[in-house]
Coordinates of C-alpha atoms in Angstrom, one line a residue:
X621 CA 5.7 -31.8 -45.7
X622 CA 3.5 -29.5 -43.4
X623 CA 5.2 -26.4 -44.8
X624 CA 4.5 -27.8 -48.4
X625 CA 0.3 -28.3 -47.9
X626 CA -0.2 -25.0 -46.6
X627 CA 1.6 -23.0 -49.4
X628 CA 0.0 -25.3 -52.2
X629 CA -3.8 -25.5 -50.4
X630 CA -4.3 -21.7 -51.2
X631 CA -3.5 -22.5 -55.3
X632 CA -5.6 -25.9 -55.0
X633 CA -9.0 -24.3 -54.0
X634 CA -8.6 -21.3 -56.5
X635 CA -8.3 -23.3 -59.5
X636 CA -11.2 -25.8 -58.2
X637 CA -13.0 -22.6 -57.9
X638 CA -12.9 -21.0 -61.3
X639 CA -12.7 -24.5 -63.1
X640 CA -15.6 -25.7 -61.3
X641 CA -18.2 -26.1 -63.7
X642 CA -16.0 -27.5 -66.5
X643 CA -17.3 -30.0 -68.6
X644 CA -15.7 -33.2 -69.5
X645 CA -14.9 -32.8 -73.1
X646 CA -14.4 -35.0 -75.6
X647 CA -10.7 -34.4 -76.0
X648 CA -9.9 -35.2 -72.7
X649 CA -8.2 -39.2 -72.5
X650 CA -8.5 -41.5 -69.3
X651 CA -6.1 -41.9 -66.9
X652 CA -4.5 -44.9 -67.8
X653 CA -1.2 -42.5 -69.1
X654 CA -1.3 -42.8 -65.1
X655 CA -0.1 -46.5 -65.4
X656 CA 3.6 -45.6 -66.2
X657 CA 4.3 -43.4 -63.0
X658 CA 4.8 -44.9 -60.0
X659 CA 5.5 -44.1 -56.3
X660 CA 5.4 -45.2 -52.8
X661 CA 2.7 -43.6 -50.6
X662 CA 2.3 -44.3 -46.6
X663 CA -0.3 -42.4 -45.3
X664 CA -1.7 -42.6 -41.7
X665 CA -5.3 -41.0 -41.4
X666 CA -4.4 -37.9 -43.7
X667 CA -6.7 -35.9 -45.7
X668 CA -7.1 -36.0 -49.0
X669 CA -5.6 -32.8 -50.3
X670 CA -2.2 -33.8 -48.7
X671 CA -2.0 -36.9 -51.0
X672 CA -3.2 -34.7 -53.8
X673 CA 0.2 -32.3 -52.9
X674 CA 2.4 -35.3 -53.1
X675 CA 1.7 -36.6 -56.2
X676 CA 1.5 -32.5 -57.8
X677 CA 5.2 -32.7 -55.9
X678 CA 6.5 -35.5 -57.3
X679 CA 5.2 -35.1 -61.3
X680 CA 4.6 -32.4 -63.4
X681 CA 0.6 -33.1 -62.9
X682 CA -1.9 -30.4 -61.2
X683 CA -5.7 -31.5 -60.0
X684 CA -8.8 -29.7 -61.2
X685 CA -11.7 -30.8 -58.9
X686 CA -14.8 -30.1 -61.1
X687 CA -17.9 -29.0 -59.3
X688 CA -16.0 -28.7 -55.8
X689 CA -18.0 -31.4 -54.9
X690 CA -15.4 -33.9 -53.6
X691 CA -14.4 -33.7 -50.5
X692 CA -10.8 -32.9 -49.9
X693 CA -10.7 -33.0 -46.3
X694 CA -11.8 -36.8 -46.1
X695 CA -9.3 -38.8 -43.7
X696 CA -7.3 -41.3 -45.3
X697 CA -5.1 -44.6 -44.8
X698 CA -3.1 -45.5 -47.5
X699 CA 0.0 -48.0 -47.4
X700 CA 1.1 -48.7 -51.2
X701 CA 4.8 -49.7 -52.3
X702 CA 5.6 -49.4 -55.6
X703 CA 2.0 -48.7 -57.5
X704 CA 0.9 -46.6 -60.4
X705 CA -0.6 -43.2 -59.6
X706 CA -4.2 -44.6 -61.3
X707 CA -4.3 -47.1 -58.8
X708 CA -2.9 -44.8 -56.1
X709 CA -6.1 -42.7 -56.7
X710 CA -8.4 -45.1 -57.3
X711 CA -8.2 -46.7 -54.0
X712 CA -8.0 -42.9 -52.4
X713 CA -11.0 -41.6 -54.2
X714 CA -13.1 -45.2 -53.5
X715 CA -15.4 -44.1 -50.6
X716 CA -16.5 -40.3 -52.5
X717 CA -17.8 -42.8 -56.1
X718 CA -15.2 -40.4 -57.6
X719 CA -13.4 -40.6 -61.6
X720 CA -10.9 -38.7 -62.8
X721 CA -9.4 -38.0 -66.5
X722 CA -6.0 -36.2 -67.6
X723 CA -6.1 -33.5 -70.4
X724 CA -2.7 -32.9 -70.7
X725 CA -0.8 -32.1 -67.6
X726 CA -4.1 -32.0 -65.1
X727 CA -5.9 -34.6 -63.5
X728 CA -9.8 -33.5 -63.8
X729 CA -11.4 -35.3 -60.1
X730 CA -15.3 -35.5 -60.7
X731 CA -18.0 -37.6 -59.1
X732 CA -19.0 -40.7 -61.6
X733 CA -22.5 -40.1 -61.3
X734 CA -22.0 -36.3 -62.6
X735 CA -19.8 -37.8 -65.8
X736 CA -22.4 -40.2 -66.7
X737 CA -25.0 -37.5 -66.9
X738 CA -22.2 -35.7 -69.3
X739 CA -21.9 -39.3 -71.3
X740 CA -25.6 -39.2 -72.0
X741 CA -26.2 -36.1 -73.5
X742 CA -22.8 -36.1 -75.5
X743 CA -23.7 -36.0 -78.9
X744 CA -21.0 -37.1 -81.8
X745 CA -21.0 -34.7 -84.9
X746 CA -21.1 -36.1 -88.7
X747 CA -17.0 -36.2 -89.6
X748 CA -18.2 -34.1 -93.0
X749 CA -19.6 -31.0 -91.0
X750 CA -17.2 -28.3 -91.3
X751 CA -15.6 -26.8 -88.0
X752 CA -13.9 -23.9 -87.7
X753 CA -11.5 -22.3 -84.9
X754 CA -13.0 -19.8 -83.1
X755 CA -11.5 -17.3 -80.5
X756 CA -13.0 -14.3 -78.3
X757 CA -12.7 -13.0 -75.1
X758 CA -15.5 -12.6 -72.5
X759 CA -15.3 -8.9 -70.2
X760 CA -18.0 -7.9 -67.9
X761 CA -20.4 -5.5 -69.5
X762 CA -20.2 -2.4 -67.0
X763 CA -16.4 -2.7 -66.2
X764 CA -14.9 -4.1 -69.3
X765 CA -12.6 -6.1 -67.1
X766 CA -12.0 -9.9 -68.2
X767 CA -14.0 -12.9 -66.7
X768 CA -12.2 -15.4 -65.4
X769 CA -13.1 -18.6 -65.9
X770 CA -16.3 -18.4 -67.4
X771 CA -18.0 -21.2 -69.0
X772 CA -18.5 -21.8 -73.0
X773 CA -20.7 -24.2 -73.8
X774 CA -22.1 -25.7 -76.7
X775 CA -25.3 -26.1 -77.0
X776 CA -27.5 -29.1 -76.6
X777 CA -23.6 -31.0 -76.5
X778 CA -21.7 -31.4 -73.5
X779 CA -18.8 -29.8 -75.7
X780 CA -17.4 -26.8 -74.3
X781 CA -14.6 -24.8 -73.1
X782 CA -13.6 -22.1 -70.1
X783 CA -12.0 -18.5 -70.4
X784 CA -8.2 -18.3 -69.2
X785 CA -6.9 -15.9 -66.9
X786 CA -7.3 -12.4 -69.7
X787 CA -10.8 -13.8 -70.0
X788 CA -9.4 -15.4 -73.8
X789 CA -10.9 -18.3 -75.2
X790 CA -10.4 -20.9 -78.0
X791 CA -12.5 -23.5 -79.4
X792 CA -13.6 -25.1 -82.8
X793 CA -17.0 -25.4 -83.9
X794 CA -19.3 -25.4 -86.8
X795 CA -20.5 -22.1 -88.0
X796 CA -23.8 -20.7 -86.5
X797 CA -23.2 -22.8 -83.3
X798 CA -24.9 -21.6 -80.6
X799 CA -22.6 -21.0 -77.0
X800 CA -23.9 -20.3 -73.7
X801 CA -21.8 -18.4 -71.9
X802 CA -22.3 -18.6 -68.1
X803 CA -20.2 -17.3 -64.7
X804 CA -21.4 -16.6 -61.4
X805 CA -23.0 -13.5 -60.5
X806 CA -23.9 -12.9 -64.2
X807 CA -26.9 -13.8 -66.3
X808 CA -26.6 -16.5 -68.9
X809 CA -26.3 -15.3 -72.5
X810 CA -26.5 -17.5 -75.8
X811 CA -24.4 -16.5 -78.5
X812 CA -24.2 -17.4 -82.0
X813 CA -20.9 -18.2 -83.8
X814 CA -20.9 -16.1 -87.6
X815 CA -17.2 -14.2 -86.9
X816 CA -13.9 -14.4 -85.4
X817 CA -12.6 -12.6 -83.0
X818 CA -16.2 -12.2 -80.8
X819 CA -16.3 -10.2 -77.8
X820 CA -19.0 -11.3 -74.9
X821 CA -20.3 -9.3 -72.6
X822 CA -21.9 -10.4 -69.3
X823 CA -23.9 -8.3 -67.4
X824 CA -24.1 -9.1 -63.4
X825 CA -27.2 -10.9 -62.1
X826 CA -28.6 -8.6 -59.3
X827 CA -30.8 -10.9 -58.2
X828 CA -27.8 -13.6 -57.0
X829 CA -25.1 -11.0 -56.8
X830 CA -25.2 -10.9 -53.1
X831 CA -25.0 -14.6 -52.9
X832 CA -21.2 -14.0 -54.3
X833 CA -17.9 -12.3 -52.6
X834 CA -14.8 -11.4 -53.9
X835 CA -12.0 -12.7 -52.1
X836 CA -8.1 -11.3 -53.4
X837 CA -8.2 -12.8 -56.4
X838 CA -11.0 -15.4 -56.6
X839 CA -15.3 -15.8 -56.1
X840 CA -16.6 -17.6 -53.5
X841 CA -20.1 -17.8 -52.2
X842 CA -21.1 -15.9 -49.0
X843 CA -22.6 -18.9 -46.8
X844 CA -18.6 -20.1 -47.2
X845 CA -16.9 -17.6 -45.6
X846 CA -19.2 -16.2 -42.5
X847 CA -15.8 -17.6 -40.8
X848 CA -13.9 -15.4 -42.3
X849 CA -15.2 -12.5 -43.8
X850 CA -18.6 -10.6 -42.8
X851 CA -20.2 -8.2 -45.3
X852 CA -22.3 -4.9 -43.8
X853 CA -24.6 -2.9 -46.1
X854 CA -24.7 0.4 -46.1
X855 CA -28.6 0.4 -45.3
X856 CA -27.7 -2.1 -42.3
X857 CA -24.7 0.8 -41.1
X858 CA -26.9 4.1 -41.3
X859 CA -29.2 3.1 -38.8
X860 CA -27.9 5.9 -36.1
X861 CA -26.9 9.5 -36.2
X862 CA -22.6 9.8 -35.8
X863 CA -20.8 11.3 -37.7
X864 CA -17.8 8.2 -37.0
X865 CA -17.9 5.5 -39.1
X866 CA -16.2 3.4 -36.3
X867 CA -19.4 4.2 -34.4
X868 CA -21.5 3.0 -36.7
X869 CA -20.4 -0.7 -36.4
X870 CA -21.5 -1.3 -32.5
X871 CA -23.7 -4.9 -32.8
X872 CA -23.5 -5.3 -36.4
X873 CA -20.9 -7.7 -37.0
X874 CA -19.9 -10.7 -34.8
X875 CA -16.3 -10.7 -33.6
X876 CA -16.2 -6.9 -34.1
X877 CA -15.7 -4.9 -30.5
X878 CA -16.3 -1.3 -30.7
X879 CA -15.2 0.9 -27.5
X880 CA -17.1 4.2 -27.8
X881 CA -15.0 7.2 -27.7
X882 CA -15.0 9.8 -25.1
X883 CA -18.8 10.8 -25.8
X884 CA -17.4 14.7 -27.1
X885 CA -19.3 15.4 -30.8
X886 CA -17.1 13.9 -33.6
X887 CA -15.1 11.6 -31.1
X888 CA -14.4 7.9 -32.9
X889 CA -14.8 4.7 -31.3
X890 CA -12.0 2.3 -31.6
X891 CA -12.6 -0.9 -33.2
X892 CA -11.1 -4.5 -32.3
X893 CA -12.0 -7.5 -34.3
X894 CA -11.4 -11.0 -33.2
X895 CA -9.8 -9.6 -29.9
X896 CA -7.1 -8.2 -28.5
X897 CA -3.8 -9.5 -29.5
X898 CA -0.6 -7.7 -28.3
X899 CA -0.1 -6.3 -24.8
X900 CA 1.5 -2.9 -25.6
X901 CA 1.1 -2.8 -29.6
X902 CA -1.3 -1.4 -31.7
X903 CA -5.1 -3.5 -32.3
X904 CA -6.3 -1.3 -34.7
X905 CA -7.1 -2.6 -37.7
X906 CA -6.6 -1.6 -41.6
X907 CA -8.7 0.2 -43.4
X908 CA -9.1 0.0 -47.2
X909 CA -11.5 2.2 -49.2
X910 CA -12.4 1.9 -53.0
X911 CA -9.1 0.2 -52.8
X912 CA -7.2 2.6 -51.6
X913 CA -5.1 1.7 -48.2
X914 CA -5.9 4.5 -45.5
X915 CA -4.5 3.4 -42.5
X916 CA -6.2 2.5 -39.0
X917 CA -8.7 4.9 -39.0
X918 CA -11.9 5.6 -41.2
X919 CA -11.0 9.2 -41.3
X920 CA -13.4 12.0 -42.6
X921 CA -15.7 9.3 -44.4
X922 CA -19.2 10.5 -44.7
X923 CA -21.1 7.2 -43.4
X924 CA -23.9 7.9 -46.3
X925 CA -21.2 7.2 -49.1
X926 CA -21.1 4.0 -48.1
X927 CA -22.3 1.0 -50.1
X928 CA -20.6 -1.6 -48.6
X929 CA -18.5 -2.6 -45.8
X930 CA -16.5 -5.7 -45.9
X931 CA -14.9 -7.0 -42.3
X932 CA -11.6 -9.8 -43.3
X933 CA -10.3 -11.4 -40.1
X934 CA -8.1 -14.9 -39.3
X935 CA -6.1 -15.4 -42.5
X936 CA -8.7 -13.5 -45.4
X937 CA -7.1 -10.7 -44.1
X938 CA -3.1 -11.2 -44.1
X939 CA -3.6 -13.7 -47.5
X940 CA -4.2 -10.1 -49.5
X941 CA -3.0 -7.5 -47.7
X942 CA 0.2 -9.7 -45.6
X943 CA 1.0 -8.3 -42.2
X944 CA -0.6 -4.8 -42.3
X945 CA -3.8 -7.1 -42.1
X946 CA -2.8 -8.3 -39.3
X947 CA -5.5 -6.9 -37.4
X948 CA -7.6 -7.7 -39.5
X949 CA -9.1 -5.6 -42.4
X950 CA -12.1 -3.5 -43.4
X951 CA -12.8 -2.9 -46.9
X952 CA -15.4 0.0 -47.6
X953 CA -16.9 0.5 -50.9
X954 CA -18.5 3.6 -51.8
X955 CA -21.5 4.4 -53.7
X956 CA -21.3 4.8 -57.5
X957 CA -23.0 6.0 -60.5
X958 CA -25.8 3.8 -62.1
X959 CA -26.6 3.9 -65.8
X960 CA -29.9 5.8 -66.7
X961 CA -31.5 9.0 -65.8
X962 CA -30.3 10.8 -62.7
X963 CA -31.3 10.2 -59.7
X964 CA -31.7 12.1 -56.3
X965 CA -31.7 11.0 -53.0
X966 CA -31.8 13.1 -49.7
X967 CA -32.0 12.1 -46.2
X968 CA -32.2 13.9 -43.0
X969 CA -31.4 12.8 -39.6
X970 CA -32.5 14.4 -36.2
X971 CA -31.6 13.6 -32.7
X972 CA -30.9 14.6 -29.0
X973 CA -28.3 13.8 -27.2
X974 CA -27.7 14.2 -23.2
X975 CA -25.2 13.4 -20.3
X976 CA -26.5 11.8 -17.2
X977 CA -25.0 11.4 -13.8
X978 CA -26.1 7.9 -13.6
X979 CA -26.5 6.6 -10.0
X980 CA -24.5 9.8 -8.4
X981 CA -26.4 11.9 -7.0
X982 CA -25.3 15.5 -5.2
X983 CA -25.9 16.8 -1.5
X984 CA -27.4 20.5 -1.5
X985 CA -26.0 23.4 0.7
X986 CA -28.5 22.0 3.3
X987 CA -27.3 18.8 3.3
X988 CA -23.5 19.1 3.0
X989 CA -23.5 22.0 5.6
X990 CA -25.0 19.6 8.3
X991 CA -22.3 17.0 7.2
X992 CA -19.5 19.6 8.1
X993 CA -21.5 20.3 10.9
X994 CA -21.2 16.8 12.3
X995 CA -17.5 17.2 12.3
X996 CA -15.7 17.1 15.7
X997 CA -12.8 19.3 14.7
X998 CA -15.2 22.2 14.1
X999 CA -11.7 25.0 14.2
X1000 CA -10.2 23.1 11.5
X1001 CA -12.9 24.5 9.3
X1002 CA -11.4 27.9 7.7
X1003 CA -13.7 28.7 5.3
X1004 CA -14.4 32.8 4.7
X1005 CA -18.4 32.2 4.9
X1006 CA -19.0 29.3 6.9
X1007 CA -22.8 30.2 8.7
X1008 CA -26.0 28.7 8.7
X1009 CA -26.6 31.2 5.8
X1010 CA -25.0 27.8 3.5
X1011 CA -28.0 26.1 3.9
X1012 CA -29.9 28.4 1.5
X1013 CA -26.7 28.2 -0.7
X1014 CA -27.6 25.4 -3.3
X1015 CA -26.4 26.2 -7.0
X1016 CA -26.3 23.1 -9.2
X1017 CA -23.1 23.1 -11.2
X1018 CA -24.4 20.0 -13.4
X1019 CA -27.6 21.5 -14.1
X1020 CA -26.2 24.6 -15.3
X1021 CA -22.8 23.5 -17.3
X1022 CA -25.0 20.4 -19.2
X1023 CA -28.2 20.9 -21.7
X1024 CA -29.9 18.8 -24.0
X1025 CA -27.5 18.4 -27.0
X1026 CA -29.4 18.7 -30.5
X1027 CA -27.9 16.6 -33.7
X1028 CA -28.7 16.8 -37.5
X1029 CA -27.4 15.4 -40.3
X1030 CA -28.2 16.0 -43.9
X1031 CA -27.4 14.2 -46.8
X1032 CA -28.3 14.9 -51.0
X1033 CA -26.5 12.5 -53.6
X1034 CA -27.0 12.5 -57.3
X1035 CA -26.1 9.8 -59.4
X1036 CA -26.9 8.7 -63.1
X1037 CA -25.3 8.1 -66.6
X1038 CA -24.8 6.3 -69.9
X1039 CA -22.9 3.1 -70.3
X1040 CA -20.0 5.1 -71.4
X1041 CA -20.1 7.5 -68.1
X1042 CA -21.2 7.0 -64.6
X1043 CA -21.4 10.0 -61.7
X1044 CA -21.8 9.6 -58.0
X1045 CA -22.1 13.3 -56.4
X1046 CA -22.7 13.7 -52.8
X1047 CA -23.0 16.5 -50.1
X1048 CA -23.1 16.3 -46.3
X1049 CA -24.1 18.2 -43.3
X1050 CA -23.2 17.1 -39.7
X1051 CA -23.9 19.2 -36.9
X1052 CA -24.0 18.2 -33.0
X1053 CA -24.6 20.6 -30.3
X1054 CA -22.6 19.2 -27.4
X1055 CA -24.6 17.9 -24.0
X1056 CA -21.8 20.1 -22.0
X1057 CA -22.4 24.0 -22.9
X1058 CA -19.9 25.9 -25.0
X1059 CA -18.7 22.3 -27.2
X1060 CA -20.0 22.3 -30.9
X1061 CA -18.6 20.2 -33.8
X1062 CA -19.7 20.6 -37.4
X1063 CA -18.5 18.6 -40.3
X1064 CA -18.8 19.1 -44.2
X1065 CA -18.2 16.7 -46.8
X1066 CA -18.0 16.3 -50.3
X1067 CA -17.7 13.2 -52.5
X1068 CA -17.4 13.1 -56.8
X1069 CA -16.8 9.3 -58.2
X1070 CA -16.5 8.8 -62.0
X1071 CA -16.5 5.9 -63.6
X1072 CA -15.7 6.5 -67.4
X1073 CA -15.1 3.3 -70.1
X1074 CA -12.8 5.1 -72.7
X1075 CA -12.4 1.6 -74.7
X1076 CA -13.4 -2.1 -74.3
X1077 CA -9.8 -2.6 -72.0
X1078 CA -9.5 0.9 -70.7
X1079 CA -11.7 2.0 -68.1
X1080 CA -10.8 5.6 -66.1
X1081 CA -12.0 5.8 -62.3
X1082 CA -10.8 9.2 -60.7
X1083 CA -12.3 9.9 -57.5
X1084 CA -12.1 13.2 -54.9
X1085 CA -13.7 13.7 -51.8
X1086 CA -13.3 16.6 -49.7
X1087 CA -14.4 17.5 -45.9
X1088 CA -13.8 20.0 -43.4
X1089 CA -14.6 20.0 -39.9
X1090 CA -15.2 23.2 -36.8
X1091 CA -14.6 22.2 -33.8
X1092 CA -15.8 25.4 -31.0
X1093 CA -14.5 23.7 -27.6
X1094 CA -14.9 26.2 -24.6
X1095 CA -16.4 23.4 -22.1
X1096 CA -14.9 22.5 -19.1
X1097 CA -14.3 18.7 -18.0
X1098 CA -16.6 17.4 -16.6
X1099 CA -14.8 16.4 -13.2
X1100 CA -15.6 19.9 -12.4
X1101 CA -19.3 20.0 -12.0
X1102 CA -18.9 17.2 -9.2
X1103 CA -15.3 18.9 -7.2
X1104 CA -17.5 22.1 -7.2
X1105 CA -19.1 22.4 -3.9
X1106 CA -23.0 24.3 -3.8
X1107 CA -22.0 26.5 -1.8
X1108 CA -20.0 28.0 -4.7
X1109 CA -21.6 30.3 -7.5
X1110 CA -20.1 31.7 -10.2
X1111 CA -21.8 34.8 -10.2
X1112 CA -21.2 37.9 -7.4
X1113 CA -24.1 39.2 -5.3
X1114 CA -24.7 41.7 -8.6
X1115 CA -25.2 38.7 -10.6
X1116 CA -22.1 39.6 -12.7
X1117 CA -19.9 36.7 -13.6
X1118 CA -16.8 36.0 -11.8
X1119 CA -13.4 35.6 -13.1
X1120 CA -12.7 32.6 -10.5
X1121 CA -14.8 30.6 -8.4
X1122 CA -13.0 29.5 -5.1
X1123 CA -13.8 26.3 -3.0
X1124 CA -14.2 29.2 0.3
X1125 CA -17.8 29.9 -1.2

């Protein structure tokens, strides 16, 4: 029984989803067919959806819940021997003032005040006018991909139908009867009816666009997944100068840990969302850009490419991508090309970067020479040069092996197009002098995303992005500057540089 909810609970919500806003239509009957099954139900405070499984279980039924406005998580007692389904239902749905009708094999569970409004404005049309059948398909205006459950209805009626899962629809109506066409994150059009086929186009609403996510293979809105899934911005990302993506996400998303690398130029941090889970494994998670699986690491991404960042964790992640999401996943979307005239952007990034000591602070010659000096086992001391001339003896090996670190980025992007073909063009610049002398990391990158509609169900997408990175690395750890004792130079009394610097001063 427990195994049973959780497989069907994932196919319950995505069909409440994308048949949400269906009308009640005048071909769909009451539930009274509902009389001739019956069944035994005992049910000790369970929810809801779990009686909802049973009876999908036991007959050939499915349930639609229209406006996802009941609520299927209510805690119910029901002990009924030998009863019809209807009345089954009925006594379930009681306390939520909910109906339900059955059009064909699904059991449509709406609110009663919600129907009556439907009643109300349903208007009945003269037997003698003249209907005719009437199919399309409704795609999405920039993509040409199929929408999904997108409402048709007819106007000033509550007639109506929905797209199925091409984006195909079918319905009969009198000619020159006007449809509105509606989906979420699109604008509402009004179409007339003069031909068949007709192809709809929707074009996204900007304005509620962010409202929306999409989740594997459904729309939700945002507010109902900040659980589960957290979307960055790319504005909200580019906020510092790194050249690491990784980097880029310490503080901007909660339940996201980010160590920071080893502080070298071009070194990644290491992300962890939701915690560590294994003791020896790997926490990393996956990454996924423009749909394309790249493994546990960002890579070479240029951050600036970036439009959107999308963070799965819990079960958003392993529902899509199964146990590679394990770790949860992040989903990066690029930047692509907009329809119109071509536009520029550039951006240039400055910064300064150095190492500090913290609270650790160094003796000079005069200072660690009267430390030896308070030794007891004065003959034990062997070194070559060991005189009151040490005093005077003071060169600073963190002064000298650090510097202030300089950092620029630079970034130009061009992007433009028609509503056949869309181009995204981009060119980076990363440079970071190391704070530790002779350690210099440069990066180039280069980024070309196309977005070409041959036909109405052909669409071409080819991307390539390029970068190369130089790495000079001639700096010493940083353990040395504090095992290297004052007394030490690295230079010889001609102030030529010496091949070794021993500990004897």
């Amino acid at each position: 029984m427990k195994k049973y909810f959780s497989n069907t609970t994932a196919r319950l919500l995505v069909t409440a989803l994308l048949l949400g806003s269906t009308p009640i239509l005048p071909g769909m009957v009451h539930a009274s067919e509902l009389k001739a099954y019956r069944m035994s139900v005992q049910l000790q405070n369970t929810t809801l959806r779990e009686l909802f499984d049973l009876i999908e279980e036991k007959f050939d039924y499915s349930f639609l819940i229209r406006n996802n406005d009941i609520d299927l998580d209510e805690r119910i007692t029901i002990d009924m021997t030998d009863h019809s389904v209807e009345e089954i239902l009925k006594n379930a749905l009681k306390n939520q003032d909910a109906e339900f009708v059955v059009n064909e094999n699904r059991i449509i569970v709406y609110k009663a005040s919600v129907s009556a409004t439907h009643t109300q404005k349903t208007e009945v049309n003269p037997v003698s006018q003249q209907t005719i059948k009437v199919t399309g398909v409704v795609i999405d205006a920039m993509t040409g991909e199929p929408v999904i459950g997108a409402n048709l209805l007819i106007k000033d009626s509550s007639g109506g139908t929905s797209t199925d899962f091409d984006g195909n629809f079918t319905i009969e109506v009198p000619p020159g009867t006007v449809l509105i066409v509606s989906y979420i994150g699109y604008n509402h059009q009004e179409v007339v009816v003069q031909s068949t086929p007709m192809t709809i186009r929707l074009r996204e609403d900007t304005k509620t666009l962010d409202e929306v996510v999409v989740v594997g293979y459904t729309v939700q809105r945002r507010e109902s997944l900040t659980g589960a899934m957290q979307v960055v911005s790319g504005e909200t990302l580019n906020t510092n100068t790194t050249p690491s993506v990784e980097n880029m996400l310490v503080g901007k998303s909660a339940g996201v840990s980010v160590t920071p690398g080893s502080g070298q130029p071009g070194a990644s941090g290491k992300v962890v969302i939701r915690g560590k889970s294994t003791i020896n494994g790997s926490s990393d998670p996956l990454w996924v850009i423009d749909g394309v699986i790249v493994g546990t690491s960002s890579g070479d991404l240029n951050p600036a490419d970036i439009a959107s960042m999308s963070i799965l964790k819990d079960a958003a992640s392993t529902a899509i991508y199964g146990s590679q999401g394990a770790n949860g996943v992040i989903v990066v979307t690029t930047k692509k090309g907009r329809t119109g005239k071509a536009a520029v952007q550039a951006s240039i990034k400055l910064g300064v970067n150095q190492l500090t000591r913290g609270n650790v602070e160094m003796m000079n010659g005069a200072e660690l020479y009267d430390y030896f000096k308070s030794f007891h086992n004065q003959d034990k001391i062997t070194f070559a040069r060991y005189d009151a001339s040490l005093r005077n003896a003071n060169y600073d090996w963190f002064k000298e092996g650090t510097k202030l670190g300089f950092t620029q980025d630079y970034n130009v992007s061009v992007s433009g197009g028609s509503e056949k073909i869309k181009t995204y063009i981009s060119v980076g610049y990363y440079n970071e002098e190391g704070a530790v002398k002779d350690y210099d990391y440069s990066r180039y990158n280069f980024r070309f995303n196309v977005d070409y509609d041959v036909t109405d169900w052909l669409k071409v997408k080819p991307q390539m992005s390029a970068s190369r990175r130089d790495i000079m690395d001639q700096a010493p750890d940083v353990s040395v500057f504090y095992s290297l004792l004052p007394w030490n130079s690295p230079y010889d009394s001609h102030g030529d540089l010496l091949d070794s610097v021993h500990l004897s001063g």
